[in-house]
Amino acid sequence: MAEKPSVLIIGGLGYIGRFLAQHIHKSNLASDVRIVDKVLPQLAWLPSEFEEACAGAKFVQADASREQSLPRIFDRADGKQFDYVFNCGGETRYSQEDEVYKLRSFDLSLNVGREAAKRGVKCFVELSTGMVYKPDSSPSKEQDKLKPWSKIAVFKLQAEEELAKIEGLNLVIVRLAHVYGPYASQWVATALCMARVYKALESEMKWLWTKDLRQNTVHIDDVSRALWAIAGWYTAGKAKWDDGKMGKVPTFNVVDKGVTTQGTMADIIGEVFGISTGFQGSLISTFAKLNLDSVVDDVNDELLGPWADLLAEAGISRPGPLTPFMEKELLKDTDLSMDGSRLEEVVGFTYEKPKISKELVEEVIESYKKMKWWP
């Protein structure tokens, strides 16, 4: 394309959406960008460096799960259509009711997918999760067996399957490992908050299950670059893609090369915080498997009080999205283990941050301090 592509990012104030918008903005990759989110920038814990990329005239407040919002989301003043649509929207919180995921993830994906097909969008990128795979001893490739093991994944997989049926939709599916990086909430953040409490309590941080449990990761900078590379690859003609062998809908795992496990994280966290880390014996882990609800409740009861005390001592009244609260779905004895070689071989993508490290984790904590979230 002689002209740079025009871009629509649904859920553009979410964690991945904002970094994608910033990557496009910084590298001047698009002719026009529109950020759509149901939350206003002022309420989205948006660090100052994202304001230029995500707020102002680029931003449209709309709920993409409602059909009546679609004209506001897709219509442009010049009457042209967006070239790329990235669907970074959807419910990211765990332990919600099925109805919430159906409306905010499944319905939202189908709404914007149908509209993108109707308008002839050149590439529609749907973000999904590696939790859709049936855990196996070897890392999951894109065509391996599917058996979603979190509620988010159940509805994401349904969305993948229904989007694939939409006539004329130029669809790509991207399945992500645990995404971490500056300002990250969720999985890595929870572990860091827990470690901060254990440091304050001067006690050992012990993980359930084993050090070999795989918790594959990918840095947000690589995710942003990968999403852009995939859209460009698709619109340039999908080089090296073989429908017969690989399936009709191009699907890519985005996961670093570090094969992150609980042991990897325990070592890094031990080093960063100067605490001892270890693993519960098989007896406790077996008990936990049978009584996961009560085990999770006990851990949360143990940590939330001291965390609140740490925040109070530090004078932090708005800790942002950070909490040591442990979600049961994330504490399952299930491997998140993915093979990311297809993205490298087919798209020619290279990871700039091929594995999680002490330095990258320290960078995450520094970003929390900058936002005054960190006690």
Phi, psi and omega in degrees: 000128179291315179275146178293148182291151173265144193229137174241126178244111177276135186071036188287351175260356175293176187300312182284320181303316183291322179290324176297314179300318181292321178298316180295318182293311183297320184267003177052056188267342188238155177279333183202138178230135173236131179254123178243132175205153179278345178264144176283148180307324182296338184252008190256019183050048186273114176298153189303328185289352179264351189299316182297321183282333192243343187247195178068215187295337181290339191266135173233124177274121179197152177259107187289351178279353180255127185300325183293347178278346191300317178301319179295328183284317190261332185292136177241152185301325183275001178078356179278168178257156175291144177282310182245136169237123176254120177265094177260011182278179178119159182284125181252355180280148178272170172057034174266167176292153178307319182303322181297314180292323180299313183288310191274340179249299185295304182299319180300312181300315183292321178303306184287330178295313179298318182294319180297322179293317182300324186266001177068035177299136188289329179208126178244115183256117180259123178274130179229195186227150176291350179286001177280346185277149171286120183302139186216166182292331177254154183304140184285131171264169188300334182257012180285173184299143180251134175202086187301137184240013167225158180298320178304316183292324179303313184281331176294319180293319176301319179296316177306312185293320181286322178299323182297339181271351184286120181298129173079006179273123179276080194263137167232138178248133180240121179254127190254145167282190175295118181270130178225169179151186180308140176067009183298141168249191178070224201304302182296320181299317180300314180299320181291320178295319178299316180298322179297321178291315180298325177297314180296324180279354183054043178235165183286141175265113183249131177270153169282168178063224187232167179291340183275353180300123187277133180226069188300147187231167170204140182282142183302326179296320178291325177299312181300315180295320182295317181300317180293318181298320182294317180296319178295318178299317183297312184287340179275003174116009174055051180306143176067007179272132181240103182307317183300315184272325191255349182103161186287323183261116176303125182230134183226134167279135173243106186207140182286180187264008190276354183045056183298132175237175174299326178297318177304311183294319180300317180296313182296314182295320177301318181290316183294318187262351183065037177241160175272141181233154180197194182230142177296146178295170183295334180296309180294320180297321178295317177300316182299320180303320183277338185229047189301319182305310185288327178295315180297317179300318180297314180300315181296318178300321183292327190261329189292323178298304178301325178297315178299321178296317179301316179297316181298314179300324182275358180069031180261113180262339178234090185281016178064213184274010187273139175196146175276007183299125185266124178274133182303320183296333181273351184260009180293153178277061186231133180284132164259098191223116189228152176253121185256017188291332182301318181301320181288316185287318186274314184270340182079028183278143175237133178282131177274336178236076191292344173205155180290143184216168178304316183297318181291326177290321178297324178297323177298313181296321177301321180295325177293320180297319181300323181275000184059040176260343196254123180280000000 
